[in-house]
């Protein structure tokens, strides 16, 4: 998507301000300190991804005008998209004009942005000089995973989240020296049953001895019963 025009109704020092005929590739915007370069960057961020909750961070218009504006861009399909947002609750109300239709919800808006979020945009496309110096923020914010996910065409699906979920499931099954996970519990159960088997095996010789004793006694009992029966017959 290529931004071609920026219209600011009221935002920071800007009032009824516009930048037009922006081209694909690099557009250099230069100026002295405090002339609005950082303010313009914030306008792009806030318009595309929403105004911050804190009122003092919203860059209210200092020179009049409604707080907000619009960005005109050419999408990769060649159609023009107009992103319009004004300061308000939940990031501010939005209106999207695209392919001859007007959208007031966020679904088509997010789709045109490739499901990119504010962190991704800040760290990859709209970082300031201070953020460029602190390049470690790319990894710290999890944007690296998001870029990888978008590069694979996975949309909102995050490789980092998937990896985290896999690790959680692994840890629920087994961690070194763990005692409450599934595998340690199974191993404890196996060990308990193994100990019982060993005890039974240790008692097998005694068991066999008792069986032989029982058989011998049973034989003697049968012999005595036979003798008793013979005596009864002789008596009769």
Coordinates of N, CA and C in Angstrom, one line a residue:
X1 N 0.9 -1.2 0.0 CA 0.0 0.0 0.0 C 0.9 1.2 0.0
X2 N 0.6 2.2 -0.9 CA 1.4 3.4 -1.0 C 0.5 4.6 -0.6
X3 N 1.0 5.4 0.4 CA 0.3 6.6 0.8 C 0.5 7.7 -0.2
X4 N -0.5 8.3 -0.7 CA -0.4 9.3 -1.8 C -0.7 10.7 -1.3
X5 N -1.6 10.8 -0.2 CA -2.0 12.1 0.3 C -2.3 12.0 1.8
X6 N -2.1 13.1 2.5 CA -2.4 13.2 3.9 C -3.1 14.5 4.1
X7 N -4.3 14.5 4.8 CA -5.1 15.6 5.1 C -5.3 15.7 6.6
X8 N -4.9 16.8 7.2 CA -5.0 17.0 8.6 C -6.0 18.1 8.9
X9 N -7.1 17.8 9.5 CA -8.1 18.8 9.9 C -7.6 19.5 11.1
X10 N -7.2 18.8 12.2 CA -6.6 19.4 13.3 C -5.8 18.4 14.1
X11 N -4.5 18.7 14.3 CA -3.7 17.7 15.0 C -2.4 18.4 15.4
X12 N -2.2 18.6 16.7 CA -1.0 19.3 17.2 C -1.0 20.7 16.6
X13 N 0.2 21.0 16.0 CA 0.3 22.4 15.4 C -0.4 22.5 14.0
X14 N -0.8 21.4 13.5 CA -1.4 21.4 12.1 C -2.9 21.7 12.2
X15 N -3.3 22.6 11.2 CA -4.7 22.9 11.0 C -5.0 23.1 9.5
X16 N -5.9 22.3 9.0 CA -6.2 22.4 7.6 C -4.9 22.3 6.7
X17 N -4.2 21.2 7.0 CA -2.9 21.0 6.4 C -3.0 19.8 5.5
X18 N -2.3 19.8 4.4 CA -2.3 18.6 3.5 C -0.9 18.4 2.8
X19 N -0.6 17.2 2.6 CA 0.5 16.8 1.8 C 0.0 15.9 0.6
X20 N 0.3 16.3 -0.6 CA -0.3 15.6 -1.7 C 0.8 15.2 -2.7
X21 N 0.4 14.3 -3.6 CA 1.3 13.8 -4.7 C 2.5 13.1 -4.1
X22 N 2.3 12.4 -3.0 CA 3.4 11.5 -2.5 C 3.5 10.3 -3.4
X23 N 4.8 9.9 -3.6 CA 5.0 8.8 -4.6 C 5.5 7.5 -3.9
X24 N 5.4 6.4 -4.6 CA 6.0 5.2 -4.1 C 7.5 5.3 -3.9
X25 N 8.0 4.6 -3.0 CA 9.4 4.7 -2.7 C 9.6 5.7 -1.5
X26 N 10.7 6.4 -1.6 CA 11.1 7.3 -0.5 C 10.6 8.7 -0.7
X27 N 9.9 9.3 0.2 CA 9.5 10.7 0.2 C 10.2 11.4 1.4
X28 N 11.1 12.3 1.1 CA 11.9 13.0 2.2 C 11.1 14.2 2.6
X29 N 10.9 14.3 3.9 CA 10.2 15.4 4.5 C 11.2 16.0 5.5
X30 N 11.7 17.2 5.3 CA 12.8 17.8 6.1 C 12.2 19.1 6.7
X31 N 12.9 19.5 7.8 CA 12.5 20.8 8.4 C 13.3 21.0 9.7
X32 N 13.2 22.2 10.2 CA 13.9 22.5 11.5 C 13.2 21.8 12.7
X33 N 13.8 21.8 13.8 CA 13.2 21.3 15.0 C 11.9 22.0 15.3
X34 N 11.0 21.3 15.9 CA 9.7 21.8 16.3 C 8.8 22.3 15.1
X35 N 9.1 21.8 13.9 CA 8.3 22.2 12.8 C 7.2 21.2 12.4
X36 N 7.1 20.1 13.2 CA 6.0 19.2 13.0 C 6.3 17.8 12.4
X37 N 7.6 17.5 12.2 CA 7.9 16.2 11.6 C 7.5 15.0 12.5
X38 N 7.8 15.1 13.8 CA 7.3 14.0 14.7 C 5.8 14.0 14.8
X39 N 5.2 15.2 14.8 CA 3.8 15.3 14.9 C 3.1 14.6 13.7
X40 N 3.7 14.8 12.5 CA 3.2 14.2 11.3 C 3.3 12.7 11.4
X41 N 4.4 12.2 12.0 CA 4.5 10.8 12.2 C 3.5 10.2 13.1
X42 N 3.2 10.9 14.2 CA 2.2 10.5 15.1 C 0.8 10.5 14.5
X43 N 0.5 11.5 13.6 CA -0.7 11.5 12.9 C -0.9 10.3 12.1
X44 N 0.1 9.9 11.4 CA 0.0 8.6 10.6 C -0.3 7.4 11.5
X45 N 0.4 7.3 12.6 CA 0.2 6.2 13.5 C -1.2 6.2 14.1
X46 N -1.6 7.4 14.6 CA -2.9 7.5 15.3 C -4.1 7.3 14.3
X47 N -3.9 7.8 13.0 CA -5.0 7.6 12.1 C -5.2 6.2 11.6
X48 N -4.0 5.5 11.4 CA -4.1 4.1 11.0 C -4.5 3.1 12.1
X49 N -4.0 3.4 13.3 CA -4.1 2.4 14.3 C -4.8 2.8 15.6
X50 N -5.3 4.1 15.6 CA -6.1 4.5 16.8 C -5.3 5.4 17.7
X51 N -6.1 6.3 18.3 CA -5.6 7.3 19.3 C -5.3 6.6 20.6
X52 N -4.3 7.0 21.4 CA -4.0 6.5 22.7 C -5.1 6.8 23.7
X53 N -5.2 6.0 24.8 CA -6.2 6.3 25.8 C -6.0 7.6 26.5
X54 N -4.7 7.8 26.8 CA -4.4 9.0 27.6 C -4.6 10.3 26.8
X55 N -5.5 11.2 27.3 CA -5.8 12.4 26.6 C -4.6 13.3 26.3
X56 N -3.7 13.3 27.2 CA -2.5 14.2 27.0 C -1.6 13.7 25.9
X57 N -1.8 12.4 25.5 CA -0.9 11.9 24.4 C -1.6 12.0 23.1
X58 N -2.8 12.5 23.0 CA -3.5 12.5 21.7 C -3.2 13.6 20.7
X59 N -2.3 14.5 21.1 CA -1.9 15.6 20.2 C -3.1 16.4 19.8
X60 N -3.8 17.0 20.8 CA -5.0 17.9 20.5 C -4.6 19.0 19.6
X61 N -5.6 19.5 18.7 CA -5.2 20.6 17.8 C -5.0 21.9 18.5
X62 N -3.8 22.5 18.3 CA -3.5 23.7 19.0 C -3.9 25.0 18.2
X63 N -4.3 24.8 16.9 CA -4.6 25.9 16.1 C -6.0 25.7 15.5
X64 N -6.9 25.0 16.2 CA -8.2 24.8 15.7 C -8.4 23.6 14.8
X65 N -9.7 23.3 14.4 CA -10.0 22.2 13.6 C -10.4 21.0 14.3
X66 N -11.2 20.1 13.7 CA -11.6 18.9 14.3 C -10.4 18.0 14.5
X67 N -10.3 17.3 15.6 CA -9.2 16.5 16.0 C -9.1 15.2 15.2
X68 N -8.3 15.3 14.0 CA -8.2 14.1 13.2 C -8.0 14.5 11.8
X69 N -8.2 13.5 10.9 CA -8.0 13.8 9.4 C -8.1 12.5 8.7
X70 N -7.5 12.4 7.5 CA -7.6 11.2 6.7 C -6.3 11.0 5.9
X71 N -6.1 9.8 5.5 CA -4.9 9.3 4.7 C -5.5 8.6 3.4
X72 N -4.9 9.1 2.3 CA -5.3 8.4 1.0 C -4.2 7.6 0.6
X73 N -4.5 6.4 0.2 CA -3.5 5.4 -0.2 C -4.0 4.6 -1.4
X74 N -3.0 4.0 -2.2 CA -3.3 3.1 -3.3 C -3.0 1.7 -2.8
X75 N -4.0 0.8 -2.7 CA -3.7 -0.5 -2.2 C -3.0 -1.3 -3.3
X76 N -2.5 -2.5 -2.9 CA -1.8 -3.4 -3.8 C -2.6 -3.8 -5.0
X77 N -4.0 -3.8 -4.8 CA -4.9 -4.2 -5.9 C -5.2 -3.1 -6.9
X78 N -4.6 -1.9 -6.6 CA -4.7 -0.8 -7.5 C -5.9 0.2 -7.1
X79 N -6.7 -0.2 -6.2 CA -7.8 0.6 -5.8 C -7.4 1.6 -4.7
X80 N -8.1 2.8 -4.8 CA -7.8 3.8 -3.8 C -8.5 3.6 -2.5
X81 N -7.8 3.8 -1.4 CA -8.5 3.7 0.0 C -8.3 4.9 0.7
X82 N -9.3 5.4 1.3 CA -9.3 6.7 2.2 C -9.6 6.3 3.6
X83 N -8.6 6.4 4.5 CA -8.7 6.1 5.9 C -8.9 7.4 6.7
X84 N -10.1 7.5 7.3 CA -10.4 8.7 8.0 C -10.7 8.3 9.5
X85 N -10.1 9.1 10.4 CA -10.3 8.8 11.8 C -10.2 10.1 12.6
X86 N -11.1 10.2 13.6 CA -11.0 11.4 14.5 C -10.9 10.9 15.9
X87 N -10.3 11.7 16.8 CA -10.1 11.3 18.1 C -11.4 11.0 18.8
X88 N -11.3 9.9 19.7 CA -12.5 9.5 20.4 C -12.3 8.2 21.2
X89 N -13.3 7.7 21.7 CA -13.2 6.5 22.5 C -12.8 5.3 21.6
X90 N -12.1 4.3 22.3 CA -11.7 3.1 21.6 C -10.9 3.4 20.3
X91 N -10.0 4.4 20.4 CA -9.1 4.7 19.3 C -9.7 5.7 18.4
X92 N -11.0 6.0 18.5 CA -11.6 7.0 17.7 C -12.4 6.4 16.5
X93 N -13.5 7.1 16.2 CA -14.4 6.6 15.1 C -13.7 6.6 13.7
X94 N -14.0 5.6 12.9 CA -13.3 5.5 11.6 C -14.3 5.5 10.5
X95 N -13.9 5.9 9.3 CA -14.6 5.7 8.1 C -13.7 5.4 7.0
X96 N -14.0 4.3 6.3 CA -13.1 3.8 5.2 C -13.9 3.9 3.9
X97 N -13.3 4.6 2.9 CA -13.8 4.5 1.6 C -12.9 3.7 0.7
X98 N -13.4 2.7 0.1 CA -12.6 1.7 -0.7 C -13.4 1.0 -1.7
X99 N -12.9 1.0 -2.9 CA -13.5 0.3 -4.0 C -15.0 0.7 -4.2
X100 N -15.3 2.0 -4.1 CA -16.7 2.5 -4.3 C -17.6 2.2 -3.1
X101 N -17.1 1.7 -2.0 CA -18.0 1.5 -0.8 C -17.4 2.2 0.4
X102 N -18.3 2.4 1.4 CA -18.0 3.1 2.6 C -18.1 2.1 3.7
X103 N -17.1 2.0 4.6 CA -17.1 1.0 5.7 C -17.0 1.8 7.0
X104 N -17.9 1.5 8.0 CA -17.8 2.2 9.3 C -17.2 1.2 10.4
X105 N -17.0 0.0 10.0 CA -16.5 -1.0 11.0 C -15.0 -1.2 10.7
X106 N -14.3 -2.0 11.6 CA -12.9 -2.1 11.5 C -12.4 -3.3 10.7
X107 N -13.3 -4.2 10.3 CA -12.9 -5.4 9.6 C -12.2 -5.2 8.3
X108 N -12.8 -4.4 7.4 CA -12.2 -4.1 6.1 C -10.9 -3.2 6.3
X109 N -11.0 -2.3 7.3 CA -9.9 -1.5 7.6 C -8.6 -2.3 7.9
X110 N -8.8 -3.2 8.9 CA -7.7 -4.1 9.3 C -7.2 -5.0 8.2
X111 N -8.2 -5.4 7.3 CA -7.8 -6.3 6.2 C -6.9 -5.6 5.2
X112 N -7.2 -4.3 5.0 CA -6.3 -3.5 4.1 C -5.0 -3.2 4.6
X113 N -4.9 -3.2 6.0 CA -3.6 -3.0 6.6 C -2.8 -4.3 6.8
X114 N -3.3 -5.3 6.2 CA -2.7 -6.6 6.3 C -2.6 -7.2 7.7
X115 N -3.6 -6.8 8.5 CA -3.7 -7.3 9.9 C -2.5 -6.9 10.7
X116 N -1.7 -5.8 10.2 CA -0.6 -5.3 11.0 C -1.2 -4.6 12.2
X117 N -0.4 -4.6 13.3 CA -0.9 -3.8 14.5 C 0.0 -2.6 14.7
X118 N -0.2 -1.9 15.8 CA 0.5 -0.6 16.1 C 2.0 -0.9 16.3
X119 N 2.3 -2.0 17.1 CA 3.7 -2.3 17.4 C 4.5 -2.6 16.1
X120 N 3.9 -3.4 15.2 CA 4.5 -3.7 14.0 C 4.8 -2.5 13.2
X121 N 3.8 -1.6 13.0 CA 4.0 -0.4 12.3 C 5.0 0.5 12.9
X122 N 5.0 0.7 14.2 CA 5.9 1.6 14.9 C 7.4 1.1 14.7
X123 N 7.6 -0.2 14.8 CA 9.0 -0.7 14.8 C 9.5 -1.0 13.4
X124 N 8.7 -1.1 12.4 CA 9.1 -1.5 11.1 C 9.0 -0.3 10.1
X125 N 7.8 0.4 10.1 CA 7.6 1.4 9.1 C 7.6 2.8 9.6
X126 N 7.5 3.0 10.9 CA 7.3 4.4 11.4 C 8.1 4.7 12.7
X127 N 9.3 4.2 12.7 CA 10.1 4.4 13.9 C 10.8 5.8 13.9
X128 N 11.0 6.3 15.1 CA 11.7 7.6 15.2 C 13.2 7.4 15.3
X129 N 13.9 8.5 15.4 CA 15.4 8.4 15.6 C 15.7 7.7 16.9
X130 N 15.0 8.0 18.0 CA 15.3 7.4 19.2 C 15.0 5.9 19.2
X131 N 13.9 5.5 18.5 CA 13.6 4.1 18.3 C 14.5 3.4 17.4
X132 N 15.1 4.1 16.5 CA 16.1 3.5 15.6 C 17.4 3.2 16.4
X133 N 17.7 4.1 17.3 CA 18.9 3.8 18.1 C 18.7 2.6 19.0
X134 N 17.4 2.5 19.5 CA 17.1 1.4 20.4 C 16.5 0.2 19.6
X135 N 17.3 -0.3 18.7 CA 16.8 -1.3 17.7 C 16.4 -2.6 18.4
X136 N 16.9 -2.8 19.7 CA 16.5 -4.0 20.4 C 15.0 -4.1 20.6
X137 N 14.3 -3.0 20.5 CA 12.9 -3.0 20.7 C 12.2 -3.9 19.7
X138 N 12.8 -4.2 18.6 CA 12.2 -5.1 17.6 C 11.9 -6.4 18.2
X139 N 12.9 -7.0 19.0 CA 12.7 -8.3 19.6 C 11.9 -8.2 20.8
X140 N 12.1 -7.1 21.6 CA 11.5 -7.0 22.9 C 10.0 -6.9 22.7
X141 N 9.5 -6.3 21.7 CA 8.1 -6.0 21.5 C 7.4 -7.2 20.8
X142 N 8.1 -8.2 20.4 CA 7.6 -9.4 19.7 C 7.2 -9.1 18.3
X143 N 7.7 -8.0 17.8 CA 7.4 -7.6 16.4 C 8.1 -8.6 15.4
X144 N 9.3 -9.1 15.8 CA 10.0 -10.0 15.0 C 9.2 -11.2 14.6
X145 N 8.5 -11.8 15.6 CA 7.6 -12.9 15.3 C 6.4 -12.5 14.4
X146 N 5.9 -11.3 14.6 CA 4.8 -10.8 13.8 C 5.2 -10.6 12.3
X147 N 6.4 -10.1 12.1 CA 6.9 -9.9 10.7 C 7.0 -11.3 10.1
X148 N 7.5 -12.3 10.8 CA 7.7 -13.6 10.3 C 6.3 -14.2 9.9
X149 N 5.3 -14.0 10.8 CA 4.0 -14.5 10.6 C 3.4 -13.9 9.3
X150 N 3.5 -12.6 9.2 CA 2.9 -11.9 8.0 C 3.6 -12.3 6.7
X151 N 5.0 -12.5 6.8 CA 5.7 -13.0 5.7 C 5.3 -14.4 5.2
X152 N 4.8 -15.2 6.1 CA 4.2 -16.5 5.7 C 2.8 -16.4 5.3
X153 N 2.2 -15.2 5.3 CA 0.8 -15.1 5.0 C -0.2 -15.6 6.0
X154 N 0.3 -15.6 7.3 CA -0.6 -16.2 8.3 C -1.5 -15.2 9.0
X155 N -1.5 -13.9 8.5 CA -2.4 -12.9 9.0 C -2.2 -12.7 10.5
X156 N -3.3 -12.8 11.3 CA -3.2 -12.5 12.7 C -2.6 -13.6 13.5
X157 N -2.4 -14.8 12.9 CA -1.8 -15.9 13.6 C -0.3 -15.6 13.9
X158 N 0.1 -15.7 15.2 CA 1.4 -15.4 15.6 C 2.3 -16.6 15.8
X159 N 3.4 -16.7 15.1 CA 4.4 -17.8 15.4 C 4.8 -17.8 16.8
X160 N 5.0 -16.6 17.4 CA 5.5 -16.5 18.8 C 4.5 -17.1 19.7
X161 N 3.2 -16.8 19.5 CA 2.1 -17.3 20.4 C 2.0 -18.8 20.2
X162 N 2.2 -19.3 19.0 CA 2.1 -20.8 18.8 C 3.3 -21.4 19.5
X163 N 4.5 -20.8 19.4 CA 5.6 -21.4 20.1 C 5.4 -21.4 21.6
X164 N 4.9 -20.3 22.1 CA 4.6 -20.2 23.6 C 3.6 -21.2 24.0
X165 N 2.5 -21.5 23.2 CA 1.5 -22.5 23.6 C 2.1 -23.9 23.6
X166 N 3.0 -24.1 22.6 CA 3.7 -25.5 22.6 C 4.5 -25.7 23.8
X167 N 5.3 -24.6 24.2 CA 6.1 -24.8 25.4 C 5.3 -25.0 26.6
X168 N 4.1 -24.3 26.7 CA 3.3 -24.5 27.9 C 2.7 -25.9 27.9
X169 N 2.4 -26.5 26.8 CA 1.9 -27.9 26.7 C 3.0 -28.9 27.1
X170 N 4.2 -28.6 26.6 CA 5.3 -29.4 27.0 C 5.6 -29.4 28.4
X171 N 5.5 -28.2 29.0 CA 5.8 -28.1 30.5 C 4.7 -28.7 31.3
X172 N 3.5 -28.8 30.8 CA 2.4 -29.4 31.5 C 2.6 -30.9 31.5
X173 N 3.4 -31.4 30.5 CA 3.6 -32.9 30.4 C 4.9 -33.2 31.2
X174 N 6.0 -32.4 31.0 CA 7.2 -32.8 31.6 C 8.2 -31.6 31.7
X175 N 8.8 -31.4 32.8 CA 9.9 -30.5 33.0 C 10.9 -31.2 33.9
X176 N 12.2 -30.9 33.7 CA 13.2 -31.6 34.6 C 12.9 -31.3 36.1
X177 N 13.0 -32.4 36.9 CA 12.8 -32.3 38.3 C 11.4 -31.8 38.7
X178 N 10.5 -31.9 37.7 CA 9.1 -31.6 38.0 C 8.4 -32.7 38.8
X179 N 7.3 -32.4 39.5 CA 6.6 -33.4 40.2 C 5.1 -33.4 40.0
X180 N 4.6 -32.4 39.4 CA 3.1 -32.3 39.2 C 2.7 -32.5 37.8
X181 N 3.7 -32.6 36.8 CA 3.3 -32.8 35.4 C 2.9 -34.2 35.2
X182 N 2.4 -34.4 34.0 CA 1.8 -35.7 33.6 C 2.8 -36.9 33.6
X183 N 3.9 -36.6 33.0 CA 4.9 -37.7 32.8 C 5.5 -38.1 34.2
X184 N 5.9 -37.1 35.1 CA 6.4 -37.5 36.4 C 5.3 -38.4 37.2
X185 N 4.0 -38.0 37.0 CA 3.0 -38.7 37.7 C 2.9 -40.2 37.2
X186 N 3.0 -40.3 35.9 CA 2.9 -41.6 35.2 C 4.2 -42.4 35.7
X187 N 5.3 -41.8 35.7 CA 6.6 -42.5 36.1 C 6.5 -42.9 37.5
X188 N 5.9 -42.1 38.4 CA 5.7 -42.4 39.8 C 4.8 -43.7 39.9
X189 N 3.7 -43.7 39.1 CA 2.8 -44.8 39.1 C 3.5 -46.1 38.7
X190 N 4.3 -46.0 37.6 CA 5.0 -47.1 37.1 C 6.0 -47.6 38.2
X191 N 6.7 -46.7 38.8 CA 7.6 -47.1 39.9 C 7.0 -47.8 41.0
X192 N 5.8 -47.3 41.4 CA 5.0 -47.9 42.5 C 4.6 -49.3 42.2
X193 N 4.1 -49.5 41.0 CA 3.7 -50.9 40.5 C 4.9 -51.8 40.4
X194 N 6.0 -51.2 39.9 CA 7.2 -52.0 39.8 C 7.7 -52.5 41.1
X195 N 7.6 -51.7 42.1 CA 8.0 -52.1 43.5 C 7.1 -53.2 44.0
X196 N 5.8 -53.1 43.7 CA 4.9 -54.1 44.2 C 5.2 -55.5 43.5
X197 N 5.6 -55.4 42.2 CA 5.9 -56.6 41.5 C 7.2 -57.2 42.1
X198 N 8.2 -56.4 42.4 CA 9.4 -56.9 43.0 C 9.1 -57.6 44.3
X199 N 8.2 -57.0 45.1 CA 7.9 -57.6 46.4 C 7.2 -58.9 46.2
X200 N 6.3 -59.0 45.2 CA 5.6 -60.3 45.0 C 6.6 -61.3 44.5
X201 N 7.6 -60.9 43.6 CA 8.6 -61.8 43.1 C 9.5 -62.3 44.3
X202 N 9.8 -61.4 45.2 CA 10.6 -61.8 46.4 C 9.9 -62.8 47.2
X203 N 8.6 -62.8 47.3 CA 7.8 -63.7 48.1 C 7.4 -65.0 47.4
X204 N 7.8 -65.1 46.1 CA 7.4 -66.3 45.4 C 8.0 -67.6 46.0
X205 N 9.3 -67.6 46.4 CA 9.8 -68.9 47.0 C 9.0 -69.2 48.3
X206 N 8.7 -68.3 49.1 CA 7.9 -68.6 50.3 C 6.5 -69.0 49.9
X207 N 5.9 -68.4 48.8 CA 4.6 -68.8 48.3 C 4.6 -70.3 47.9
X208 N 5.7 -70.6 47.1 CA 5.8 -72.0 46.6 C 5.9 -73.0 47.8
X209 N 6.7 -72.6 48.8 CA 6.9 -73.4 50.0 C 5.5 -73.7 50.7
X210 N 4.8 -72.6 50.8 CA 3.4 -72.7 51.4 C 2.5 -73.6 50.6
X211 N 2.6 -73.5 49.3 CA 1.7 -74.3 48.5 C 2.0 -75.8 48.7
X212 N 3.3 -76.1 48.7 CA 3.7 -77.5 48.9 C 3.3 -78.0 50.3
X213 N 3.4 -77.1 51.3 CA 2.9 -77.5 52.7 C 1.5 -77.8 52.7
X214 N 0.7 -76.9 52.0 CA -0.8 -77.1 51.9 C -1.1 -78.4 51.2
X215 N -0.4 -78.7 50.1 CA -0.7 -79.9 49.4 C -0.4 -81.1 50.3
X216 N 0.7 -81.1 51.0 CA 1.1 -82.2 51.9 C 0.1 -82.4 53.0
X217 N -0.4 -81.3 53.6 CA -1.4 -81.4 54.7 C -2.7 -81.9 54.1
X218 N -3.0 -81.4 52.9 CA -4.3 -81.8 52.3 C -4.2 -83.3 52.1
X219 N -3.0 -83.8 51.6 CA -2.9 -85.3 51.4 C -3.0 -86.0 52.7
X220 N -2.5 -85.5 53.8 CA -2.6 -86.2 55.1 C -4.0 -86.2 55.6
X221 N -4.7 -85.1 55.3 CA -6.2 -85.0 55.7 C -7.0 -86.0 55.0
X222 N -6.7 -86.2 53.7 CA -7.5 -87.2 52.9 C -7.2 -88.6 53.4
X223 N -5.9 -88.8 53.7 CA -5.5 -90.1 54.2 C -6.3 -90.5 55.5
X224 N -6.3 -89.5 56.4 CA -7.0 -89.6 57.7 C -8.5 -89.9 57.5
X225 N -9.1 -89.1 56.5 CA -10.5 -89.3 56.2 C -10.8 -90.7 55.7
X226 N -9.9 -91.2 54.9 CA -10.0 -92.6 54.4 C -10.0 -93.6 55.5
X227 N -9.0 -93.4 56.4 CA -8.9 -94.3 57.6 C -10.2 -94.3 58.5
X228 N -10.7 -93.1 58.6 CA -11.9 -92.9 59.4 C -13.1 -93.6 58.8
X229 N -13.2 -93.5 57.5 CA -14.3 -94.2 56.8 C -14.1 -95.7 56.9
X230 N -12.9 -96.2 56.8 CA -12.7 -97.7 56.9 C -13.1 -98.2 58.3
X231 N -12.7 -97.4 59.3 CA -13.1 -97.8 60.7 C -14.6 -97.8 60.9
X232 N -15.3 -96.9 60.3 CA -16.8 -96.8 60.4 C -17.4 -98.1 59.7
X233 N -16.8 -98.5 58.6 CA -17.3 -99.6 57.9 C -17.1 -100.9 58.7
X234 N -15.9 -101.0 59.4 CA -15.7 -102.2 60.2 C -16.6 -102.2 61.4
X235 N -16.9 -101.0 61.9 CA -17.8 -101.0 63.1 C -19.2 -101.4 62.7
X236 N -19.6 -101.0 61.5 CA -21.0 -101.3 61.1 C -21.1 -102.8 60.8

